[in-house]
Amino acid sequence: MSSSFRSEEMCLAQLLFQTESAHNCISELGHLGLVQFKDLNPGVTAFQRRFVKEVKKCEKMERILRYLEKEMVKSSIVIAPTKEKEIVPCPRDVLELESTFEKLEQDLREINRNHVALRQNLSELMDIDSLLRMAEDFFEEAESLMSCSEPPSEDSMCMTVSSRITSRRNSSSSIIGPPYLGFIAGVIKQERFPAFEKVLWRLFHGNFVLRHAEIQATEELQTDRGLAKKDVFIIFVQGDHVREKVRKVCDGFHASLYSCPKTLHERKEMSNNIMTRMEDLRLILRRTEEYRAGVLMKAADHVHEWSSKVKKMKAIYYTLNLCNIDITQKLIVAEIWCSVSDLTLVHNALIKGSEQSGSSVTPVLNRIQTQQTPPTFNRTNSFTEGFQAIIDTYGVGTYQEINPAPYTTVTFPFLFAVMFGDCGHGLVMTLFAVWIVTQAERRYIILLMGMFSVYTGLIYNDCFSKSFNVFGSSWRVQPTFHPHGPWHNDTLHDCEHLQLDPVIPGVYSGVPYVFGIDPVWNIASNKLSFLNSFKMKMSVILGVSHMLFGVTLSLFNYAYFRNFQDVLIEFIPRMIFLLSLFGYLVLLILYKWCITVPSDVAPSILLLFINMMLFDYQSQHHLLYEGQKAVQICLVVTAVLMVPVMLMVKSFLVYRTYMKSRQPVFGNSLNDQHGADTRSSFSQHQSNETVSMSDIFVYQAIHTIEFCLGCISNTASYLRLWALSLAHAELSEVLWRMVLQVGLSFSSGMGSLMLALIFAAFAVLTVTVLLVMEGLSAFLHALRLHWVEFQNKFYEGSGYKFTPLSFDSLLKTQQ
Amino acid sequence: MVYHSVALPMICFTTLWGLVGVVAPFLVPKGPNRGVIITCLVLTAVCCYLFWLIAILAQVNPLFGPQLKNETIWYLRYFWE
């Protein structure tokens, strides 16, 4: 029950179980999630551990699983999440799974290879097909040119410089007769084509004909080759010996050459051939894809199950690596940290595990005493989890010191709300948080922040920068007018601003507004003078209370660790210092609020405080009450006296015990004086090292200075509560006045449309600037106030966190 | 609603937060979270009561009054009662 106020009491226990039941036992402990295994082989590197082969096997299986999942995602097969079954993996399963995985991987890789090869074939065939078709057109055109001896028409396919050559060839052909034109046909990437042409031109000095055309990219081709466009080309050259040169050039440009038959009939036959082959290939491809999908779908059902099995096995082998196997190879020795209250649960889990594996020997659980510091274990439920995480981010608590988390559940949202302070924004935040909580089940921090913000917003009387007037304001205007007061109707016409004076009876009703700030201040032009004074004093009061609370918690720490000496020489001087200076400041503030002082002689609290510290009591500074001078001098002197107490007394006492302990027998007397449970700082003397006095003195001096100066600076630091709430209120008012009020003052018919647009702008700005930006800012500052100003009064935070072997968290984090 | 003294709201709110912070902790059912819930209740009561108290004490004896525009004064004269 008190477990969340302090970290749990932990014990070190030794486990002994048989090697056969090792897997089951460890997996039961993993499902329980309450046990942290200690590394019994710290000197051994990772590669020398006993089960390193098995861990490698598990990692290989994980790699295969990842590959499988990737393939499934590529073919858009949905992986069905299976329910978490209590599967106990055993060593036999490892081998079985391994072989299944390997087979699956091999199958898949082979299928993929075949698929790729088939696709390549298909694309080649398509190239040849388009080549043949284009070649048809070329030849037809060439023949028609030959017969007609006409200059080629413009709308034939891309004519190049060689068109002039064509005409020359035509003229020369009429002399020689029907020429024999050898040709070479192929496919080349479109971007390479111009360079290709230039090279050919230089090679043949224009003695060739080159035709090319773009292959119309079909959808099928596009998925294969991406966006690389290809061109078909035909080169007509004279003579056979130049073929080699042309072939070499084509190779250089990575153009694929295909043999193209010369006669029409042969070409037609080849074309048909290719068509049939393409159809066959398409069929095969489809079958391959279907087979692949089938294999993957079958695997998809089991992927989750396998994956969790493999993870659990890897965790178990990793844990086994931490244990010791004794000489007979039949017994495994493990050391665990676990909470004292969980010992029976752990024992039951072990028994269950060994029963499951069918072994006859029950495992043994021994508690052992140790001097090592146990890990810090704070049991959390889903509500306190978030706050515990905030505390742990700063530093994990030292073993068994006070845990600030349960107090943070309220003080953190409260301080946030003091800085955020607007009930309209708070309401929006609360609604948002409720929505999140119904979805995700963990974000209670935001919900609490929102609810507290609504409360502080109601007290600040600020809702989207407007005030509510529920109970009736305490300020009246009528009594200032004639005949009771000095104002006339003309006074209103003459002056633009007039101030109400509470001295005149009736103006201030004597009873303050019941809940929060009076609504009249919202419409006053000197609103900020009142609010600033109010908020600054409020920040100081809240800050001093928070720090007092922190110092009080340190008392609980001392009491728990039986450190009564520290109570006397550390806690009491600190409390006296804090109370006599800053407690007195708070008292002054409260006193000045409660009494009636004529406003022209009212002293400023700040000046009073400064003069108190400087012992400055000149008569022109008025005092709040009689005897103030004596009281203040007394308090300052007391506070100053506490400083040497904090500085010297502890070091002196340490020195005295150290000197005393050096005389009699070394070890025994030390153990007599300080019992084995004491965790005081005197424990450093239990070792045989010499203790240097200067170290202790410096340590003490640093802590004293830190505390004393810290009191002043931390109190001032709490003024950020004022600063941020002022910023928020001002931003809110700016948004109202500059945005929404402008929208509401349109009187024309278009006004409604403009208002809708302006309201949209207002909403967007409110959410982004005021809610998100200010919210984050207030969150950060509240966090800082907790981490620094509150926690440095009592929190050490030098422990290490309890990380139990837990399958739940393992599977959750990796998915 | 005009209260004729400061005492009435004082008593009212003190009892309210006193109920939340002192009485309610006895009504929390026994369970693993009892300590945390009691802490939360007590701290909430203390924080909220303190905050309300500061707000009301700051306005009990005002040293100066609000400065209003003449139009506002005109409006308040006839409409606020």
mmCIF file of N, CA and C in Angstrom, chain A residues 212-321:
data_model
loop_
_atom_site.group_PDB
_atom_site.id
_atom_site.type_symbol
_atom_site.label_atom_id
_atom_site.label_comp_id
_atom_site.label_asym_id
_atom_site.label_seq_id
_atom_site.Cartn_x
_atom_site.Cartn_y
_atom_site.Cartn_z
ATOM 1 N N HIS A 212 15.002 5.730 -86.864
ATOM 2 C CA HIS A 212 14.653 5.280 -85.513
ATOM 3 C C HIS A 212 13.253 5.709 -85.176
ATOM 4 N N ALA A 213 12.679 5.028 -84.227
ATOM 5 C CA ALA A 213 11.333 5.378 -83.773
ATOM 6 C C ALA A 213 11.184 4.960 -82.318
ATOM 7 N N GLU A 214 10.363 5.686 -81.660
ATOM 8 C CA GLU A 214 10.177 5.390 -80.237
ATOM 9 C C GLU A 214 9.239 4.218 -80.070
ATOM 10 N N ILE A 215 9.585 3.403 -79.131
ATOM 11 C CA ILE A 215 8.674 2.284 -78.827
ATOM 12 C C ILE A 215 7.554 2.835 -77.972
ATOM 13 N N GLN A 216 6.339 2.572 -78.402
ATOM 14 C CA GLN A 216 5.205 3.043 -77.614
ATOM 15 C C GLN A 216 5.175 2.241 -76.326
ATOM 16 N N ALA A 217 5.343 2.954 -75.251
ATOM 17 C CA ALA A 217 5.433 2.238 -73.980
ATOM 18 C C ALA A 217 4.058 1.775 -73.544
ATOM 19 N N THR A 218 3.909 0.490 -73.427
ATOM 20 C CA THR A 218 2.652 -0.023 -72.867
ATOM 21 C C THR A 218 2.785 -0.055 -71.354
ATOM 22 N N GLU A 219 1.680 -0.273 -70.692
ATOM 23 C CA GLU A 219 1.698 -0.246 -69.223
ATOM 24 C C GLU A 219 2.572 -1.342 -68.661
ATOM 25 N N GLU A 220 2.536 -2.462 -69.344
ATOM 26 C CA GLU A 220 3.301 -3.591 -68.862
ATOM 27 C C GLU A 220 4.787 -3.283 -68.856
ATOM 28 N N LEU A 221 5.204 -2.646 -69.954
ATOM 29 C CA LEU A 221 6.615 -2.335 -70.072
ATOM 30 C C LEU A 221 7.024 -1.312 -69.025
ATOM 31 N N GLN A 222 6.129 -0.385 -68.793
ATOM 32 C CA GLN A 222 6.506 0.699 -67.899
ATOM 33 C C GLN A 222 6.789 0.205 -66.491
ATOM 34 N N THR A 223 5.966 -0.750 -66.034
ATOM 35 C CA THR A 223 6.216 -1.249 -64.686
ATOM 36 C C THR A 223 7.552 -1.957 -64.606
ATOM 37 N N ASP A 224 7.978 -2.515 -65.739
ATOM 38 C CA ASP A 224 9.257 -3.212 -65.720
ATOM 39 C C ASP A 224 10.419 -2.267 -65.679
ATOM 40 N N ARG A 225 10.445 -1.401 -66.641
ATOM 41 C CA ARG A 225 11.673 -0.661 -66.850
ATOM 42 C C ARG A 225 11.643 0.708 -66.220
ATOM 43 N N GLY A 226 10.614 0.964 -65.469
ATOM 44 C CA GLY A 226 10.552 2.319 -64.948
ATOM 45 C C GLY A 226 10.236 3.254 -66.077
ATOM 46 N N LEU A 227 10.955 4.335 -66.147
ATOM 47 C CA LEU A 227 10.596 5.310 -67.166
ATOM 48 C C LEU A 227 11.621 5.343 -68.294
ATOM 49 N N ALA A 228 12.457 4.333 -68.389
ATOM 50 C CA ALA A 228 13.464 4.403 -69.456
ATOM 51 C C ALA A 228 12.784 4.150 -70.780
ATOM 52 N N LYS A 229 12.846 5.104 -71.643
ATOM 53 C CA LYS A 229 12.212 4.934 -72.946
ATOM 54 C C LYS A 229 13.234 4.367 -73.905
ATOM 55 N N LYS A 230 12.739 3.575 -74.782
ATOM 56 C CA LYS A 230 13.670 2.970 -75.725
ATOM 57 C C LYS A 230 13.252 3.286 -77.144
ATOM 58 N N ASP A 231 14.244 3.273 -78.000
ATOM 59 C CA ASP A 231 14.010 3.513 -79.421
ATOM 60 C C ASP A 231 14.437 2.305 -80.212
ATOM 61 N N VAL A 232 13.698 2.075 -81.250
ATOM 62 C CA VAL A 232 14.118 1.064 -82.225
ATOM 63 C C VAL A 232 14.894 1.775 -83.320
ATOM 64 N N PHE A 233 15.960 1.164 -83.788
ATOM 65 C CA PHE A 233 16.675 1.811 -84.888
ATOM 66 C C PHE A 233 17.073 0.775 -85.913
ATOM 67 N N ILE A 234 17.221 1.259 -87.084
ATOM 68 C CA ILE A 234 17.734 0.422 -88.179
ATOM 69 C C ILE A 234 18.828 1.220 -88.890
ATOM 70 N N ILE A 235 19.951 0.580 -89.113
ATOM 71 C CA ILE A 235 21.041 1.227 -89.860
ATOM 72 C C ILE A 235 21.192 0.466 -91.170
ATOM 73 N N PHE A 236 21.139 1.217 -92.228
ATOM 74 C CA PHE A 236 21.399 0.614 -93.542
ATOM 75 C C PHE A 236 22.802 0.992 -93.961
ATOM 76 N N VAL A 237 23.646 0.011 -94.138
ATOM 77 C CA VAL A 237 25.014 0.324 -94.588
ATOM 78 C C VAL A 237 25.362 -0.557 -95.775
ATOM 79 N N GLN A 238 26.309 -0.061 -96.514
ATOM 80 C CA GLN A 238 26.771 -0.834 -97.661
ATOM 81 C C GLN A 238 28.013 -1.588 -97.268
ATOM 82 N N GLY A 239 28.024 -2.814 -97.633
ATOM 83 C CA GLY A 239 29.235 -3.568 -97.388
ATOM 84 C C GLY A 239 29.173 -4.335 -96.082
ATOM 85 N N ASP A 240 29.835 -5.470 -96.095
ATOM 86 C CA ASP A 240 29.773 -6.338 -94.932
ATOM 87 C C ASP A 240 30.839 -6.000 -93.910
ATOM 88 N N HIS A 241 31.970 -5.507 -94.349
ATOM 89 C CA HIS A 241 33.079 -5.332 -93.405
ATOM 90 C C HIS A 241 32.790 -4.250 -92.385
ATOM 91 N N VAL A 242 31.867 -3.343 -92.751
ATOM 92 C CA VAL A 242 31.578 -2.289 -91.775
ATOM 93 C C VAL A 242 30.653 -2.792 -90.668
ATOM 94 N N ARG A 243 30.126 -3.985 -90.860
ATOM 95 C CA ARG A 243 29.199 -4.513 -89.848
ATOM 96 C C ARG A 243 29.851 -4.638 -88.492
ATOM 97 N N GLU A 244 31.126 -5.098 -88.557
ATOM 98 C CA GLU A 244 31.828 -5.279 -87.288
ATOM 99 C C GLU A 244 31.962 -3.964 -86.552
ATOM 100 N N LYS A 245 32.320 -2.913 -87.345
ATOM 101 C CA LYS A 245 32.478 -1.608 -86.707
ATOM 102 C C LYS A 245 31.180 -1.186 -86.060
ATOM 103 N N VAL A 246 30.115 -1.357 -86.823
ATOM 104 C CA VAL A 246 28.798 -0.925 -86.306
ATOM 105 C C VAL A 246 28.454 -1.715 -85.048
ATOM 106 N N ARG A 247 28.754 -3.027 -85.107
ATOM 107 C CA ARG A 247 28.440 -3.848 -83.939
ATOM 108 C C ARG A 247 29.191 -3.357 -82.716
ATOM 109 N N LYS A 248 30.466 -3.002 -82.943
ATOM 110 C CA LYS A 248 31.258 -2.516 -81.797
ATOM 111 C C LYS A 248 30.667 -1.231 -81.235
ATOM 112 N N VAL A 249 30.250 -0.340 -82.144
ATOM 113 C CA VAL A 249 29.647 0.923 -81.667
ATOM 114 C C VAL A 249 28.388 0.622 -80.869
ATOM 115 N N CYS A 250 27.597 -0.292 -81.414
ATOM 116 C CA CYS A 250 26.362 -0.617 -80.696
ATOM 117 C C CYS A 250 26.659 -1.174 -79.316
ATOM 118 N N ASP A 251 27.681 -2.031 -79.240
ATOM 119 C CA ASP A 251 28.033 -2.570 -77.929
ATOM 120 C C ASP A 251 28.436 -1.464 -76.979
ATOM 121 N N GLY A 252 29.200 -0.519 -77.544
ATOM 122 C CA GLY A 252 29.641 0.577 -76.698
ATOM 123 C C GLY A 252 28.475 1.344 -76.097
ATOM 124 N N PHE A 253 27.380 1.441 -76.851
ATOM 125 C CA PHE A 253 26.230 2.200 -76.341
ATOM 126 C C PHE A 253 25.208 1.305 -75.679
ATOM 127 N N HIS A 254 25.561 0.075 -75.416
ATOM 128 C CA HIS A 254 24.650 -0.864 -74.761
ATOM 129 C C HIS A 254 23.339 -1.000 -75.505
ATOM 130 N N ALA A 255 23.451 -1.027 -76.836
ATOM 131 C CA ALA A 255 22.235 -1.267 -77.615
ATOM 132 C C ALA A 255 22.133 -2.746 -77.868
ATOM 133 N N SER A 256 20.936 -3.277 -77.739
ATOM 134 C CA SER A 256 20.796 -4.710 -77.995
ATOM 135 C C SER A 256 20.446 -4.912 -79.455
ATOM 136 N N LEU A 257 21.186 -5.818 -80.104
ATOM 137 C CA LEU A 257 20.974 -6.055 -81.528
ATOM 138 C C LEU A 257 20.165 -7.321 -81.709
ATOM 139 N N TYR A 258 19.272 -7.285 -82.654
ATOM 140 C CA TYR A 258 18.482 -8.467 -82.966
ATOM 141 C C TYR A 258 18.572 -8.733 -84.458
ATOM 142 N N SER A 259 18.566 -10.005 -84.773
ATOM 143 C CA SER A 259 18.616 -10.306 -86.208
ATOM 144 C C SER A 259 17.225 -10.180 -86.774
ATOM 145 N N CYS A 260 17.134 -9.519 -87.903
ATOM 146 C CA CYS A 260 15.831 -9.266 -88.492
ATOM 147 C C CYS A 260 15.820 -9.877 -89.879
ATOM 148 N N PRO A 261 14.911 -10.738 -90.136
ATOM 149 C CA PRO A 261 14.907 -11.388 -91.456
ATOM 150 C C PRO A 261 14.588 -10.390 -92.559
ATOM 151 N N LYS A 262 15.085 -10.742 -93.774
ATOM 152 C CA LYS A 262 15.024 -9.749 -94.829
ATOM 153 C C LYS A 262 13.691 -9.752 -95.551
ATOM 154 N N THR A 263 13.147 -10.929 -95.677
ATOM 155 C CA THR A 263 11.936 -10.956 -96.491
ATOM 156 C C THR A 263 10.715 -10.727 -95.629
ATOM 157 N N LEU A 264 9.693 -10.271 -96.246
ATOM 158 C CA LEU A 264 8.447 -9.967 -95.555
ATOM 159 C C LEU A 264 7.861 -11.216 -94.925
ATOM 160 N N HIS A 265 7.895 -12.283 -95.653
ATOM 161 C CA HIS A 265 7.275 -13.534 -95.212
ATOM 162 C C HIS A 265 7.949 -14.034 -93.939
ATOM 163 N N GLU A 266 9.293 -13.987 -93.987
ATOM 164 C CA GLU A 266 10.016 -14.451 -92.807
ATOM 165 C C GLU A 266 9.703 -13.582 -91.600
ATOM 166 N N ARG A 267 9.577 -12.282 -91.875
ATOM 167 C CA ARG A 267 9.319 -11.373 -90.766
ATOM 168 C C ARG A 267 7.964 -11.669 -90.149
ATOM 169 N N LYS A 268 6.994 -11.935 -91.023
ATOM 170 C CA LYS A 268 5.665 -12.223 -90.502
ATOM 171 C C LYS A 268 5.692 -13.463 -89.642
ATOM 172 N N GLU A 269 6.441 -14.473 -90.135
ATOM 173 C CA GLU A 269 6.504 -15.723 -89.393
ATOM 174 C C GLU A 269 7.132 -15.487 -88.040
ATOM 175 N N MET A 270 8.223 -14.735 -88.052
ATOM 176 C CA MET A 270 8.912 -14.454 -86.783
ATOM 177 C C MET A 270 7.992 -13.713 -85.835
ATOM 178 N N SER A 271 7.233 -12.781 -86.386
ATOM 179 C CA SER A 271 6.321 -12.015 -85.545
ATOM 180 C C SER A 271 5.312 -12.912 -84.866
ATOM 181 N N ASN A 272 4.726 -13.827 -85.631
ATOM 182 C CA ASN A 272 3.750 -14.737 -85.029
ATOM 183 C C ASN A 272 4.374 -15.587 -83.949
ATOM 184 N N ASN A 273 5.578 -16.057 -84.281
ATOM 185 C CA ASN A 273 6.314 -16.852 -83.317
ATOM 186 C C ASN A 273 6.453 -16.116 -81.984
ATOM 187 N N ILE A 274 6.863 -14.887 -82.148
ATOM 188 C CA ILE A 274 7.097 -14.094 -80.935
ATOM 189 C C ILE A 274 5.806 -13.886 -80.166
ATOM 190 N N MET A 275 4.712 -13.660 -80.866
ATOM 191 C CA MET A 275 3.435 -13.479 -80.185
ATOM 192 C C MET A 275 3.089 -14.675 -79.330
ATOM 193 N N THR A 276 3.252 -15.859 -79.906
ATOM 194 C CA THR A 276 2.894 -17.057 -79.129
ATOM 195 C C THR A 276 3.810 -17.178 -77.912
ATOM 196 N N ARG A 277 5.086 -16.900 -78.157
ATOM 197 C CA ARG A 277 6.002 -17.029 -77.021
ATOM 198 C C ARG A 277 5.639 -16.060 -75.908
ATOM 199 N N MET A 278 5.228 -14.852 -76.306
ATOM 200 C CA MET A 278 4.852 -13.859 -75.301
ATOM 201 C C MET A 278 3.636 -14.322 -74.525
ATOM 202 N N GLU A 279 2.661 -14.879 -75.228
ATOM 203 C CA GLU A 279 1.482 -15.365 -74.531
ATOM 204 C C GLU A 279 1.856 -16.418 -73.508
ATOM 205 N N ASP A 280 2.732 -17.345 -73.933
ATOM 206 C CA ASP A 280 3.157 -18.382 -73.011
ATOM 207 C C ASP A 280 3.816 -17.788 -71.780
ATOM 208 N N LEU A 281 4.722 -16.855 -72.051
ATOM 209 C CA LEU A 281 5.437 -16.245 -70.935
ATOM 210 C C LEU A 281 4.481 -15.557 -69.972
ATOM 211 N N ARG A 282 3.498 -14.878 -70.513
ATOM 212 C CA ARG A 282 2.556 -14.162 -69.648
ATOM 213 C C ARG A 282 1.815 -15.126 -68.750
ATOM 214 N N LEU A 283 1.467 -16.264 -69.362
ATOM 215 C CA LEU A 283 0.772 -17.286 -68.578
ATOM 216 C C LEU A 283 1.640 -17.772 -67.425
ATOM 217 N N ILE A 284 2.907 -18.058 -67.796
ATOM 218 C CA ILE A 284 3.815 -18.558 -66.765
ATOM 219 C C ILE A 284 3.990 -17.526 -65.655
ATOM 220 N N LEU A 285 4.107 -16.280 -66.053
ATOM 221 C CA LEU A 285 4.276 -15.226 -65.059
ATOM 222 C C LEU A 285 3.100 -15.175 -64.100
ATOM 223 N N ARG A 286 1.920 -15.271 -64.678
ATOM 224 C CA ARG A 286 0.741 -15.202 -63.823
ATOM 225 C C ARG A 286 0.725 -16.348 -62.842
ATOM 226 N N ARG A 287 1.056 -17.538 -63.358
ATOM 227 C CA ARG A 287 1.078 -18.698 -62.463
ATOM 228 C C ARG A 287 2.091 -18.503 -61.349
ATOM 229 N N THR A 288 3.268 -17.974 -61.743
ATOM 230 C CA THR A 288 4.300 -17.758 -60.721
ATOM 231 C C THR A 288 3.804 -16.806 -59.643
ATOM 232 N N GLU A 289 3.169 -15.733 -60.093
ATOM 233 C CA GLU A 289 2.696 -14.765 -59.110
ATOM 234 C C GLU A 289 1.654 -15.372 -58.190
ATOM 235 N N GLU A 290 0.776 -16.190 -58.775
ATOM 236 C CA GLU A 290 -0.246 -16.805 -57.926
ATOM 237 C C GLU A 290 0.380 -17.729 -56.899
ATOM 238 N N TYR A 291 1.358 -18.472 -57.340
ATOM 239 C CA TYR A 291 2.006 -19.405 -56.415
ATOM 240 C C TYR A 291 2.663 -18.644 -55.277
ATOM 241 N N ARG A 292 3.346 -17.558 -55.676
ATOM 242 C CA ARG A 292 4.025 -16.740 -54.663
ATOM 243 C C ARG A 292 3.035 -16.205 -53.652
ATOM 244 N N ALA A 293 1.906 -15.680 -54.181
ATOM 245 C CA ALA A 293 0.903 -15.133 -53.265
ATOM 246 C C ALA A 293 0.383 -16.203 -52.329
ATOM 247 N N GLY A 294 0.209 -17.436 -52.879
ATOM 248 C CA GLY A 294 -0.276 -18.513 -52.033
ATOM 249 C C GLY A 294 0.675 -18.820 -50.893
ATOM 250 N N VAL A 295 1.960 -18.911 -51.255
ATOM 251 C CA VAL A 295 2.958 -19.206 -50.221
ATOM 252 C C VAL A 295 2.944 -18.136 -49.141
ATOM 253 N N LEU A 296 2.907 -16.885 -49.600
ATOM 254 C CA LEU A 296 2.952 -15.789 -48.632
ATOM 255 C C LEU A 296 1.714 -15.767 -47.750
ATOM 256 N N MET A 297 0.575 -16.043 -48.346
ATOM 257 C CA MET A 297 -0.639 -15.973 -47.533
ATOM 258 C C MET A 297 -0.644 -17.052 -46.477
ATOM 259 N N LYS A 298 -0.141 -18.226 -46.859
ATOM 260 C CA LYS A 298 -0.089 -19.284 -45.855
ATOM 261 C C LYS A 298 0.827 -18.871 -44.708
ATOM 262 N N ALA A 299 1.928 -18.249 -45.086
ATOM 263 C CA ALA A 299 2.857 -17.824 -44.042
ATOM 264 C C ALA A 299 2.290 -16.674 -43.221
ATOM 265 N N ALA A 300 1.454 -15.845 -43.872
ATOM 266 C CA ALA A 300 0.960 -14.651 -43.175
ATOM 267 C C ALA A 300 0.159 -15.005 -41.944
ATOM 268 N N ASP A 301 -0.519 -16.155 -41.989
ATOM 269 C CA ASP A 301 -1.316 -16.519 -40.821
ATOM 270 C C ASP A 301 -0.445 -16.735 -39.596
ATOM 271 N N HIS A 302 0.770 -17.204 -39.845
ATOM 272 C CA HIS A 302 1.569 -17.603 -38.706
ATOM 273 C C HIS A 302 2.644 -16.608 -38.331
ATOM 274 N N VAL A 303 2.822 -15.585 -39.154
ATOM 275 C CA VAL A 303 3.977 -14.703 -38.959
ATOM 276 C C VAL A 303 4.017 -14.102 -37.563
ATOM 277 N N HIS A 304 2.879 -13.638 -37.091
ATOM 278 C CA HIS A 304 2.874 -13.022 -35.761
ATOM 279 C C HIS A 304 3.251 -14.003 -34.685
ATOM 280 N N GLU A 305 2.664 -15.188 -34.804
ATOM 281 C CA GLU A 305 2.925 -16.210 -33.792
ATOM 282 C C GLU A 305 4.400 -16.558 -33.781
ATOM 283 N N TRP A 306 4.955 -16.773 -34.987
ATOM 284 C CA TRP A 306 6.372 -17.112 -35.078
ATOM 285 C C TRP A 306 7.225 -15.999 -34.500
ATOM 286 N N SER A 307 6.852 -14.795 -34.885
ATOM 287 C CA SER A 307 7.669 -13.662 -34.463
ATOM 288 C C SER A 307 7.713 -13.556 -32.947
ATOM 289 N N SER A 308 6.559 -13.720 -32.300
ATOM 290 C CA SER A 308 6.588 -13.614 -30.834
ATOM 291 C C SER A 308 7.329 -14.787 -30.232
ATOM 292 N N LYS A 309 7.186 -15.960 -30.846
ATOM 293 C CA LYS A 309 7.921 -17.127 -30.341
ATOM 294 C C LYS A 309 9.414 -16.870 -30.393
ATOM 295 N N VAL A 310 9.868 -16.360 -31.561
ATOM 296 C CA VAL A 310 11.309 -16.149 -31.732
ATOM 297 C C VAL A 310 11.810 -15.119 -30.730
ATOM 298 N N LYS A 311 11.004 -14.066 -30.534
ATOM 299 C CA LYS A 311 11.466 -13.034 -29.588
ATOM 300 C C LYS A 311 11.587 -13.611 -28.189
ATOM 301 N N LYS A 312 10.585 -14.418 -27.813
ATOM 302 C CA LYS A 312 10.636 -14.981 -26.465
ATOM 303 C C LYS A 312 11.847 -15.891 -26.320
ATOM 304 N N MET A 313 12.095 -16.679 -27.377
ATOM 305 C CA MET A 313 13.227 -17.599 -27.280
ATOM 306 C C MET A 313 14.525 -16.849 -27.167
ATOM 307 N N LYS A 314 14.644 -15.782 -27.945
ATOM 308 C CA LYS A 314 15.876 -15.003 -27.880
ATOM 309 C C LYS A 314 16.053 -14.436 -26.486
ATOM 310 N N ALA A 315 14.943 -13.931 -25.905
ATOM 311 C CA ALA A 315 15.043 -13.388 -24.553
ATOM 312 C C ALA A 315 15.460 -14.462 -23.565
ATOM 313 N N ILE A 316 14.903 -15.671 -23.746
ATOM 314 C CA ILE A 316 15.245 -16.745 -22.815
ATOM 315 C C ILE A 316 16.718 -17.111 -22.939
ATOM 316 N N TYR A 317 17.213 -17.221 -24.175
ATOM 317 C CA TYR A 317 18.626 -17.567 -24.328
ATOM 318 C C TYR A 317 19.517 -16.466 -23.777
ATOM 319 N N TYR A 318 19.104 -15.241 -24.000
ATOM 320 C CA TYR A 318 19.874 -14.130 -23.467
ATOM 321 C C TYR A 318 19.939 -14.204 -21.945
ATOM 322 N N THR A 319 18.798 -14.543 -21.343
ATOM 323 C CA THR A 319 18.773 -14.677 -19.888
ATOM 324 C C THR A 319 19.646 -15.836 -19.440
ATOM 325 N N LEU A 320 19.562 -16.947 -20.180
ATOM 326 C CA LEU A 320 20.380 -18.100 -19.803
ATOM 327 C C LEU A 320 21.853 -17.762 -19.851
ATOM 328 N N ASN A 321 22.216 -16.874 -20.773
ATOM 329 C CA ASN A 321 23.604 -16.456 -20.837
ATOM 330 C C ASN A 321 24.053 -15.759 -19.571
#
